[in-house]
Amino acid sequence: MNIVLLGAPGSGKGTQATRISSRYDVKHISTGDIFRENIKNGTPLGVTAKGYIDQGHLCPDELTVAMVKERISRDDCAKGVLFDGFPRTIFQAQELDKFAKIDCVINLNVPSEKLIRRIVGRRSCLACGGTFHTDFIGETKTCPTCGQELYQRKDDNEETVKERIAVYEEQTKPLVNYYEEKGVLVNIDGDNDIEKIFTDIVKGIER
Ligand code: AP5
């Protein structure tokens, strides 16, 4: 089974992805995480991606599609993939259709005024991949899950977030219609309790 998680920045894709991938035993592939890993390791891909990500812009389509195509060809994706943050443009969706059959697209809906607050308060853990919010964990710098150090993503500041949301509205939102017309779209109210959202996603997938 291949699933796409669609939603604006901060809509909760990463938060729900860990739950979905473990329930359905599908490999969680986050294009944002792959780019950040490359930036951390200073690879040529990371050097290119950094300029786009720091400004809140999308990385080039061809580069992103080639990266995903290579990643999902590996053995750990054989049982199925949960695409988190991919596709993000109509071009990427059309390319994805050429190499993977998409069974279900989960679209997380959250009012835009709440997205900024969610992202600016997000703290992430490099060691275990967990994401948290200062509303729940306060200003601690220690990961509540694994005890390692928490950090704030460089693109998680108010100015860049506003640009990311504008880019989402213009380039990614058209995918809602694209997948609705294919009959695979499941709309989820993402402005809810995290566990309630997950329950709704499970119902949507199994419907
Ligand atoms: P990426 O890493 O994918 O970022 P994003 O799409 O902007 O999404 P986020 O990771 O910011 O948010 P999320 O929806 O995962 O929310 P989360 O669960 O963390 O991409 C980064 C960049 O990489 C892009 O800007 C682009 O430059 C590039 N890129 C990536 N993919 C690309 C592609 N395909 N093509 C081109 N470029 C690409 O939750 C957010 C916060 O809210 C957390 O603090 C969390 O604890 C909290 N939270 C979650 N759910 C709830 C809830 N229900 N109630 C209250 N708080 C909640």
PDB file of C-alpha atoms and ligand atoms in Angstrom:
ATOM      1  CA  MET A   1       0.000   0.000   0.000  1.00  0.00           C
ATOM      2  CA  ASN A   2       1.267   3.470  -0.933  1.00  0.00           C
ATOM      3  CA  ILE A   3      -0.083   6.501   0.946  1.00  0.00           C
ATOM      4  CA  VAL A   4       0.493  10.224   0.401  1.00  0.00           C
ATOM      5  CA  LEU A   5       0.253  12.687   3.309  1.00  0.00           C
ATOM      6  CA  LEU A   6      -0.803  16.089   2.046  1.00  0.00           C
ATOM      7  CA  GLY A   7      -1.106  19.274   4.096  1.00  0.00           C
ATOM      8  CA  ALA A   8       0.321  22.726   4.684  1.00  0.00           C
ATOM      9  CA  PRO A   9       3.525  23.271   6.686  1.00  0.00           C
ATOM     10  CA  GLY A  10       2.721  22.497  10.315  1.00  0.00           C
ATOM     11  CA  SER A  11      -0.496  20.619   9.547  1.00  0.00           C
ATOM     12  CA  GLY A  12       0.843  17.577  11.419  1.00  0.00           C
ATOM     13  CA  LYS A  13       2.174  15.378   8.588  1.00  0.00           C
ATOM     14  CA  GLY A  14       5.295  14.308  10.482  1.00  0.00           C
ATOM     15  CA  THR A  15       3.380  13.772  13.726  1.00  0.00           C
ATOM     16  CA  GLN A  16       0.855  11.465  12.075  1.00  0.00           C
ATOM     17  CA  ALA A  17       3.409   9.798   9.777  1.00  0.00           C
ATOM     18  CA  THR A  18       5.143   7.931  12.604  1.00  0.00           C
ATOM     19  CA  ARG A  19       1.797   6.517  13.759  1.00  0.00           C
ATOM     20  CA  ILE A  20       0.605   5.564  10.267  1.00  0.00           C
ATOM     21  CA  SER A  21       3.854   3.917   9.177  1.00  0.00           C
ATOM     22  CA  SER A  22       4.027   1.727  12.261  1.00  0.00           C
ATOM     23  CA  ARG A  23       0.350   0.713  12.064  1.00  0.00           C
ATOM     24  CA  TYR A  24       0.470  -0.257   8.377  1.00  0.00           C
ATOM     25  CA  ASP A  25       4.126  -1.331   8.190  1.00  0.00           C
ATOM     26  CA  VAL A  26       4.909   1.048   5.341  1.00  0.00           C
ATOM     27  CA  LYS A  27       8.193   2.946   5.028  1.00  0.00           C
ATOM     28  CA  HIS A  28       7.967   6.611   6.037  1.00  0.00           C
ATOM     29  CA  ILE A  29       9.726   8.725   3.412  1.00  0.00           C
ATOM     30  CA  SER A  30       9.906  12.444   4.234  1.00  0.00           C
ATOM     31  CA  THR A  31      11.528  14.537   1.504  1.00  0.00           C
ATOM     32  CA  GLY A  32      12.137  17.313   4.053  1.00  0.00           C
ATOM     33  CA  ASP A  33      14.026  14.864   6.309  1.00  0.00           C
ATOM     34  CA  ILE A  34      16.132  13.579   3.396  1.00  0.00           C
ATOM     35  CA  PHE A  35      17.053  17.143   2.399  1.00  0.00           C
ATOM     36  CA  ARG A  36      17.937  18.022   6.013  1.00  0.00           C
ATOM     37  CA  GLU A  37      20.096  14.887   6.347  1.00  0.00           C
ATOM     38  CA  ASN A  38      21.976  15.908   3.180  1.00  0.00           C
ATOM     39  CA  ILE A  39      22.413  19.463   4.489  1.00  0.00           C
ATOM     40  CA  LYS A  40      23.802  18.095   7.757  1.00  0.00           C
ATOM     41  CA  ASN A  41      26.263  15.871   5.881  1.00  0.00           C
ATOM     42  CA  GLY A  42      27.279  18.651   3.472  1.00  0.00           C
ATOM     43  CA  THR A  43      26.547  16.620   0.326  1.00  0.00           C
ATOM     44  CA  PRO A  44      26.211  18.387  -3.064  1.00  0.00           C
ATOM     45  CA  LEU A  45      22.433  17.723  -2.876  1.00  0.00           C
ATOM     46  CA  GLY A  46      22.348  19.311   0.578  1.00  0.00           C
ATOM     47  CA  VAL A  47      24.302  22.381  -0.554  1.00  0.00           C
ATOM     48  CA  THR A  48      21.806  22.934  -3.394  1.00  0.00           C
ATOM     49  CA  ALA A  49      18.737  22.266  -1.237  1.00  0.00           C
ATOM     50  CA  LYS A  50      19.825  24.562   1.597  1.00  0.00           C
ATOM     51  CA  GLY A  51      19.441  27.733  -0.453  1.00  0.00           C
ATOM     52  CA  TYR A  52      15.832  26.896  -1.284  1.00  0.00           C
ATOM     53  CA  ILE A  53      14.812  25.574   2.138  1.00  0.00           C
ATOM     54  CA  ASP A  54      16.260  28.493   4.115  1.00  0.00           C
ATOM     55  CA  GLN A  55      14.128  30.858   2.022  1.00  0.00           C
ATOM     56  CA  GLY A  56      10.980  28.764   2.348  1.00  0.00           C
ATOM     57  CA  HIS A  57      10.948  27.850  -1.341  1.00  0.00           C
ATOM     58  CA  LEU A  58      10.540  24.433  -2.909  1.00  0.00           C
ATOM     59  CA  CYS A  59      13.603  22.556  -4.129  1.00  0.00           C
ATOM     60  CA  PRO A  60      13.699  21.964  -7.907  1.00  0.00           C
ATOM     61  CA  ASP A  61      11.224  19.364  -9.167  1.00  0.00           C
ATOM     62  CA  GLU A  62      13.651  17.235 -11.190  1.00  0.00           C
ATOM     63  CA  LEU A  63      16.109  16.963  -8.316  1.00  0.00           C
ATOM     64  CA  THR A  64      13.341  16.041  -5.843  1.00  0.00           C
ATOM     65  CA  VAL A  65      11.718  13.454  -8.108  1.00  0.00           C
ATOM     66  CA  ALA A  66      15.075  11.768  -8.863  1.00  0.00           C
ATOM     67  CA  MET A  67      15.857  11.641  -5.122  1.00  0.00           C
ATOM     68  CA  VAL A  68      12.497  10.006  -4.276  1.00  0.00           C
ATOM     69  CA  LYS A  69      12.675   7.574  -7.193  1.00  0.00           C
ATOM     70  CA  GLU A  70      16.082   6.357  -6.041  1.00  0.00           C
ATOM     71  CA  ARG A  71      15.006   6.147  -2.389  1.00  0.00           C
ATOM     72  CA  ILE A  72      11.905   4.045  -2.969  1.00  0.00           C
ATOM     73  CA  SER A  73      13.785   1.594  -5.194  1.00  0.00           C
ATOM     74  CA  ARG A  74      15.519   0.223  -2.073  1.00  0.00           C
ATOM     75  CA  ASP A  75      14.432  -3.012  -0.372  1.00  0.00           C
ATOM     76  CA  ASP A  76      12.969  -1.330   2.723  1.00  0.00           C
ATOM     77  CA  CYS A  77      10.218   0.207   0.563  1.00  0.00           C
ATOM     78  CA  ALA A  78       9.041  -3.109  -0.877  1.00  0.00           C
ATOM     79  CA  LYS A  79       5.976  -3.385   1.406  1.00  0.00           C
ATOM     80  CA  GLY A  80       4.756   0.110   0.634  1.00  0.00           C
ATOM     81  CA  VAL A  81       5.600   3.751   1.238  1.00  0.00           C
ATOM     82  CA  LEU A  82       4.131   6.628   3.198  1.00  0.00           C
ATOM     83  CA  PHE A  83       5.093   9.756   1.260  1.00  0.00           C
ATOM     84  CA  ASP A  84       5.375  12.749   3.634  1.00  0.00           C
ATOM     85  CA  GLY A  85       5.824  16.097   1.870  1.00  0.00           C
ATOM     86  CA  PHE A  86       5.937  14.567  -1.607  1.00  0.00           C
ATOM     87  CA  PRO A  87       4.498  15.309  -4.124  1.00  0.00           C
ATOM     88  CA  ARG A  88       4.282  19.081  -3.695  1.00  0.00           C
ATOM     89  CA  THR A  89       3.616  20.197  -7.266  1.00  0.00           C
ATOM     90  CA  ILE A  90       1.446  18.868 -10.092  1.00  0.00           C
ATOM     91  CA  PHE A  91       4.643  17.970 -11.973  1.00  0.00           C
ATOM     92  CA  GLN A  92       5.868  15.843  -9.041  1.00  0.00           C
ATOM     93  CA  ALA A  93       2.474  14.100  -8.799  1.00  0.00           C
ATOM     94  CA  GLN A  94       2.480  13.267 -12.486  1.00  0.00           C
ATOM     95  CA  GLU A  95       6.004  11.885 -12.236  1.00  0.00           C
ATOM     96  CA  LEU A  96       5.097   9.861  -9.133  1.00  0.00           C
ATOM     97  CA  ASP A  97       2.209   8.291 -11.054  1.00  0.00           C
ATOM     98  CA  LYS A  98       4.793   6.891 -13.487  1.00  0.00           C
ATOM     99  CA  PHE A  99       6.653   4.875 -10.835  1.00  0.00           C
ATOM    100  CA  ALA A 100       4.191   4.190  -7.974  1.00  0.00           C
ATOM    101  CA  LYS A 101       0.481   3.445  -7.635  1.00  0.00           C
ATOM    102  CA  ILE A 102      -1.057   5.676  -4.973  1.00  0.00           C
ATOM    103  CA  ASP A 103      -3.855   3.962  -3.002  1.00  0.00           C
ATOM    104  CA  CYS A 104      -4.820   6.730  -0.611  1.00  0.00           C
ATOM    105  CA  VAL A 105      -4.104  10.452  -0.096  1.00  0.00           C
ATOM    106  CA  ILE A 106      -4.656  11.875   3.384  1.00  0.00           C
ATOM    107  CA  ASN A 107      -5.246  15.639   3.291  1.00  0.00           C
ATOM    108  CA  LEU A 108      -4.800  17.315   6.706  1.00  0.00           C
ATOM    109  CA  ASN A 109      -6.808  20.541   6.987  1.00  0.00           C
ATOM    110  CA  VAL A 110      -5.746  23.130   9.583  1.00  0.00           C
ATOM    111  CA  PRO A 111      -6.689  26.854   9.597  1.00  0.00           C
ATOM    112  CA  SER A 112      -3.675  28.888   8.443  1.00  0.00           C
ATOM    113  CA  GLU A 113      -3.595  31.130  11.541  1.00  0.00           C
ATOM    114  CA  LYS A 114      -2.870  28.025  13.663  1.00  0.00           C
ATOM    115  CA  LEU A 115      -0.065  26.783  11.391  1.00  0.00           C
ATOM    116  CA  ILE A 116       2.317  29.618  12.267  1.00  0.00           C
ATOM    117  CA  ARG A 117       1.894  29.090  16.001  1.00  0.00           C
ATOM    118  CA  ARG A 118       2.462  25.340  15.619  1.00  0.00           C
ATOM    119  CA  ILE A 119       5.653  25.757  13.597  1.00  0.00           C
ATOM    120  CA  VAL A 120       7.289  28.549  15.557  1.00  0.00           C
ATOM    121  CA  GLY A 121       6.812  26.492  18.746  1.00  0.00           C
ATOM    122  CA  ARG A 122       8.079  23.245  17.237  1.00  0.00           C
ATOM    123  CA  ARG A 123      11.191  21.597  18.675  1.00  0.00           C
ATOM    124  CA  SER A 124      12.773  18.603  16.939  1.00  0.00           C
ATOM    125  CA  CYS A 125      15.098  15.811  17.998  1.00  0.00           C
ATOM    126  CA  LEU A 126      17.847  14.790  15.577  1.00  0.00           C
ATOM    127  CA  ALA A 127      18.511  11.545  17.463  1.00  0.00           C
ATOM    128  CA  CYS A 128      15.024   9.961  17.477  1.00  0.00           C
ATOM    129  CA  GLY A 129      13.230  12.146  14.911  1.00  0.00           C
ATOM    130  CA  GLY A 130      10.526  13.200  17.371  1.00  0.00           C
ATOM    131  CA  THR A 131       8.787  16.576  17.106  1.00  0.00           C
ATOM    132  CA  PHE A 132       7.261  18.415  20.051  1.00  0.00           C
ATOM    133  CA  HIS A 133       5.639  21.736  20.843  1.00  0.00           C
ATOM    134  CA  THR A 134       6.656  24.261  23.488  1.00  0.00           C
ATOM    135  CA  ASP A 135       2.980  24.441  24.563  1.00  0.00           C
ATOM    136  CA  PHE A 136       3.402  20.883  25.872  1.00  0.00           C
ATOM    137  CA  ILE A 137       7.120  20.600  26.772  1.00  0.00           C
ATOM    138  CA  GLY A 138       7.939  24.208  27.713  1.00  0.00           C
ATOM    139  CA  GLU A 139      11.440  25.534  26.958  1.00  0.00           C
ATOM    140  CA  THR A 140      13.330  22.324  27.824  1.00  0.00           C
ATOM    141  CA  LYS A 141      16.231  21.516  25.509  1.00  0.00           C
ATOM    142  CA  THR A 142      16.062  17.782  26.250  1.00  0.00           C
ATOM    143  CA  CYS A 143      14.034  15.346  24.144  1.00  0.00           C
ATOM    144  CA  PRO A 144      11.210  13.879  26.290  1.00  0.00           C
ATOM    145  CA  THR A 145      11.444  10.601  24.334  1.00  0.00           C
ATOM    146  CA  CYS A 146      15.163   9.804  24.167  1.00  0.00           C
ATOM    147  CA  GLY A 147      16.870  12.418  26.362  1.00  0.00           C
ATOM    148  CA  GLN A 148      19.048  13.851  23.558  1.00  0.00           C
ATOM    149  CA  GLU A 149      19.238  17.530  22.638  1.00  0.00           C
ATOM    150  CA  LEU A 150      16.300  19.281  20.986  1.00  0.00           C
ATOM    151  CA  TYR A 151      16.814  21.901  18.256  1.00  0.00           C
ATOM    152  CA  GLN A 152      14.725  24.415  16.336  1.00  0.00           C
ATOM    153  CA  ARG A 153      14.730  24.069  12.539  1.00  0.00           C
ATOM    154  CA  LYS A 154      16.286  27.041  10.741  1.00  0.00           C
ATOM    155  CA  ASP A 155      13.178  27.431   8.545  1.00  0.00           C
ATOM    156  CA  ASP A 156      10.865  27.452  11.594  1.00  0.00           C
ATOM    157  CA  ASN A 157      10.826  31.219  12.075  1.00  0.00           C
ATOM    158  CA  GLU A 158       7.771  33.375  11.451  1.00  0.00           C
ATOM    159  CA  GLU A 159       9.026  35.082   8.293  1.00  0.00           C
ATOM    160  CA  THR A 160      10.041  31.842   6.526  1.00  0.00           C
ATOM    161  CA  VAL A 161       6.880  30.072   7.683  1.00  0.00           C
ATOM    162  CA  LYS A 162       4.709  32.724   6.034  1.00  0.00           C
ATOM    163  CA  GLU A 163       6.610  32.194   2.786  1.00  0.00           C
ATOM    164  CA  ARG A 164       6.254  28.385   3.084  1.00  0.00           C
ATOM    165  CA  ILE A 165       2.504  28.736   3.574  1.00  0.00           C
ATOM    166  CA  ALA A 166       2.240  31.039   0.525  1.00  0.00           C
ATOM    167  CA  VAL A 167       4.218  28.526  -1.549  1.00  0.00           C
ATOM    168  CA  TYR A 168       1.915  25.751  -0.321  1.00  0.00           C
ATOM    169  CA  GLU A 169      -1.221  27.716  -1.342  1.00  0.00           C
ATOM    170  CA  GLU A 170       0.118  28.393  -4.795  1.00  0.00           C
ATOM    171  CA  GLN A 171       1.981  25.212  -5.748  1.00  0.00           C
ATOM    172  CA  THR A 172       0.780  22.350  -3.517  1.00  0.00           C
ATOM    173  CA  LYS A 173      -2.915  23.016  -2.852  1.00  0.00           C
ATOM    174  CA  PRO A 174      -3.854  22.222  -6.484  1.00  0.00           C
ATOM    175  CA  LEU A 175      -2.971  18.607  -5.614  1.00  0.00           C
ATOM    176  CA  VAL A 176      -6.172  18.388  -3.555  1.00  0.00           C
ATOM    177  CA  ASN A 177      -8.229  18.565  -6.772  1.00  0.00           C
ATOM    178  CA  TYR A 178      -5.740  16.387  -8.629  1.00  0.00           C
ATOM    179  CA  TYR A 179      -6.242  13.508  -6.184  1.00  0.00           C
ATOM    180  CA  GLU A 180      -9.960  14.160  -5.647  1.00  0.00           C
ATOM    181  CA  GLU A 181     -10.507  13.608  -9.362  1.00  0.00           C
ATOM    182  CA  LYS A 182      -8.636  10.307  -9.070  1.00  0.00           C
ATOM    183  CA  GLY A 183     -11.002   9.230  -6.254  1.00  0.00           C
ATOM    184  CA  VAL A 184      -8.261   8.584  -3.676  1.00  0.00           C
ATOM    185  CA  LEU A 185      -8.529  11.722  -1.502  1.00  0.00           C
ATOM    186  CA  VAL A 186      -9.502  11.512   2.185  1.00  0.00           C
ATOM    187  CA  ASN A 187     -10.065  14.889   3.887  1.00  0.00           C
ATOM    188  CA  ILE A 188      -9.205  14.972   7.595  1.00  0.00           C
ATOM    189  CA  ASP A 189      -9.848  17.732  10.132  1.00  0.00           C
ATOM    190  CA  GLY A 190      -6.280  18.349  11.360  1.00  0.00           C
ATOM    191  CA  ASP A 191      -7.379  20.922  13.937  1.00  0.00           C
ATOM    192  CA  ASN A 192      -8.049  18.332  16.586  1.00  0.00           C
ATOM    193  CA  ASP A 193      -6.452  16.207  19.269  1.00  0.00           C
ATOM    194  CA  ILE A 194      -3.488  14.218  17.826  1.00  0.00           C
ATOM    195  CA  GLU A 195      -4.972  10.804  18.720  1.00  0.00           C
ATOM    196  CA  LYS A 196      -8.442  11.740  17.381  1.00  0.00           C
ATOM    197  CA  ILE A 197      -6.824  12.765  14.076  1.00  0.00           C
ATOM    198  CA  PHE A 198      -5.036   9.423  13.906  1.00  0.00           C
ATOM    199  CA  THR A 199      -8.313   7.552  14.531  1.00  0.00           C
ATOM    200  CA  ASP A 200      -9.944   9.516  11.682  1.00  0.00           C
ATOM    201  CA  ILE A 201      -7.006   8.731   9.382  1.00  0.00           C
ATOM    202  CA  VAL A 202      -7.291   4.994  10.123  1.00  0.00           C
ATOM    203  CA  LYS A 203     -11.029   5.095   9.338  1.00  0.00           C
ATOM    204  CA  GLY A 204     -10.282   6.976   6.116  1.00  0.00           C
ATOM    205  CA  ILE A 205      -7.631   4.487   4.990  1.00  0.00           C
ATOM    206  CA  GLU A 206      -9.804   1.466   5.786  1.00  0.00           C
ATOM    207  CA  ARG A 207     -12.963   2.871   4.254  1.00  0.00           C
TER     208      ARG A 207
HETATM  209  P1  AP5 B   1       9.144  19.566   5.243  1.00  0.00           P
HETATM  210  O1  AP5 B   1      10.123  19.092   6.220  1.00  0.00           O
HETATM  211  O2  AP5 B   1       8.287  18.560   4.535  1.00  0.00           O
HETATM  212  O3  AP5 B   1       8.241  20.666   5.951  1.00  0.00           O
HETATM  213  P2  AP5 B   1       6.697  21.086   5.791  1.00  0.00           P
HETATM  214  O4  AP5 B   1       5.893  20.482   4.730  1.00  0.00           O
HETATM  215  O5  AP5 B   1       6.794  22.571   5.768  1.00  0.00           O
HETATM  216  O6  AP5 B   1       6.055  20.466   6.986  1.00  0.00           O
HETATM  217  P3  AP5 B   1       6.533  20.544   8.427  1.00  0.00           P
HETATM  218  O7  AP5 B   1       7.579  19.484   8.692  1.00  0.00           O
HETATM  219  O8  AP5 B   1       6.931  21.950   8.783  1.00  0.00           O
HETATM  220  O9  AP5 B   1       5.202  20.275   9.232  1.00  0.00           O
HETATM  221  P4  AP5 B   1       4.365  18.933   9.451  1.00  0.00           P
HETATM  222  O10 AP5 B   1       3.119  19.004   8.650  1.00  0.00           O
HETATM  223  O11 AP5 B   1       5.211  17.711   9.318  1.00  0.00           O
HETATM  224  O12 AP5 B   1       3.947  19.182  10.964  1.00  0.00           O
HETATM  225  P5  AP5 B   1       4.459  18.476  12.316  1.00  0.00           P
HETATM  226  O13 AP5 B   1       3.867  17.126  12.455  1.00  0.00           O
HETATM  227  O14 AP5 B   1       5.952  18.590  12.480  1.00  0.00           O
HETATM  228  O15 AP5 B   1       9.842  20.426   4.118  1.00  0.00           O
HETATM  229  C1  AP5 B   1      10.813  21.416   4.440  1.00  0.00           C
HETATM  230  C2  AP5 B   1      11.328  22.052   3.167  1.00  0.00           C
HETATM  231  O16 AP5 B   1      11.992  21.057   2.345  1.00  0.00           O
HETATM  232  C3  AP5 B   1      10.281  22.674   2.235  1.00  0.00           C
HETATM  233  O17 AP5 B   1       9.929  23.990   2.635  1.00  0.00           O
HETATM  234  C4  AP5 B   1      11.010  22.628   0.892  1.00  0.00           C
HETATM  235  O18 AP5 B   1      11.940  23.669   0.780  1.00  0.00           O
HETATM  236  C5  AP5 B   1      11.752  21.310   0.950  1.00  0.00           C
HETATM  237  N1  AP5 B   1      10.956  20.187   0.391  1.00  0.00           N
HETATM  238  C6  AP5 B   1      10.442  19.124   1.069  1.00  0.00           C
HETATM  239  N2  AP5 B   1       9.750  18.317   0.241  1.00  0.00           N
HETATM  240  C7  AP5 B   1       9.816  18.887  -0.993  1.00  0.00           C
HETATM  241  C8  AP5 B   1       9.264  18.541  -2.254  1.00  0.00           C
HETATM  242  N3  AP5 B   1       8.513  17.457  -2.424  1.00  0.00           N
HETATM  243  N4  AP5 B   1       9.533  19.362  -3.325  1.00  0.00           N
HETATM  244  C9  AP5 B   1      10.304  20.460  -3.177  1.00  0.00           C
HETATM  245  N5  AP5 B   1      10.840  20.851  -1.994  1.00  0.00           N
HETATM  246  C10 AP5 B   1      10.597  20.079  -0.914  1.00  0.00           C
HETATM  247  O19 AP5 B   1       3.739  19.428  13.387  1.00  0.00           O
HETATM  248  C11 AP5 B   1       4.108  20.797  13.505  1.00  0.00           C
HETATM  249  C12 AP5 B   1       4.018  21.216  14.992  1.00  0.00           C
HETATM  250  O20 AP5 B   1       2.657  21.129  15.428  1.00  0.00           O
HETATM  251  C13 AP5 B   1       4.828  20.322  15.943  1.00  0.00           C
HETATM  252  O21 AP5 B   1       5.355  21.136  16.954  1.00  0.00           O
HETATM  253  C14 AP5 B   1       3.785  19.341  16.508  1.00  0.00           C
HETATM  254  O22 AP5 B   1       4.144  18.919  17.800  1.00  0.00           O
HETATM  255  C15 AP5 B   1       2.528  20.208  16.524  1.00  0.00           C
HETATM  256  N6  AP5 B   1       1.298  19.443  16.272  1.00  0.00           N
HETATM  257  C16 AP5 B   1       1.119  18.429  15.390  1.00  0.00           C
HETATM  258  N7  AP5 B   1      -0.162  18.005  15.406  1.00  0.00           N
HETATM  259  C17 AP5 B   1      -0.810  18.777  16.314  1.00  0.00           C
HETATM  260  C18 AP5 B   1      -2.163  18.852  16.774  1.00  0.00           C
HETATM  261  N8  AP5 B   1      -3.113  18.021  16.300  1.00  0.00           N
HETATM  262  N9  AP5 B   1      -2.492  19.783  17.695  1.00  0.00           N
HETATM  263  C19 AP5 B   1      -1.542  20.642  18.185  1.00  0.00           C
HETATM  264  N10 AP5 B   1      -0.244  20.623  17.794  1.00  0.00           N
HETATM  265  C20 AP5 B   1       0.128  19.718  16.857  1.00  0.00           C
END
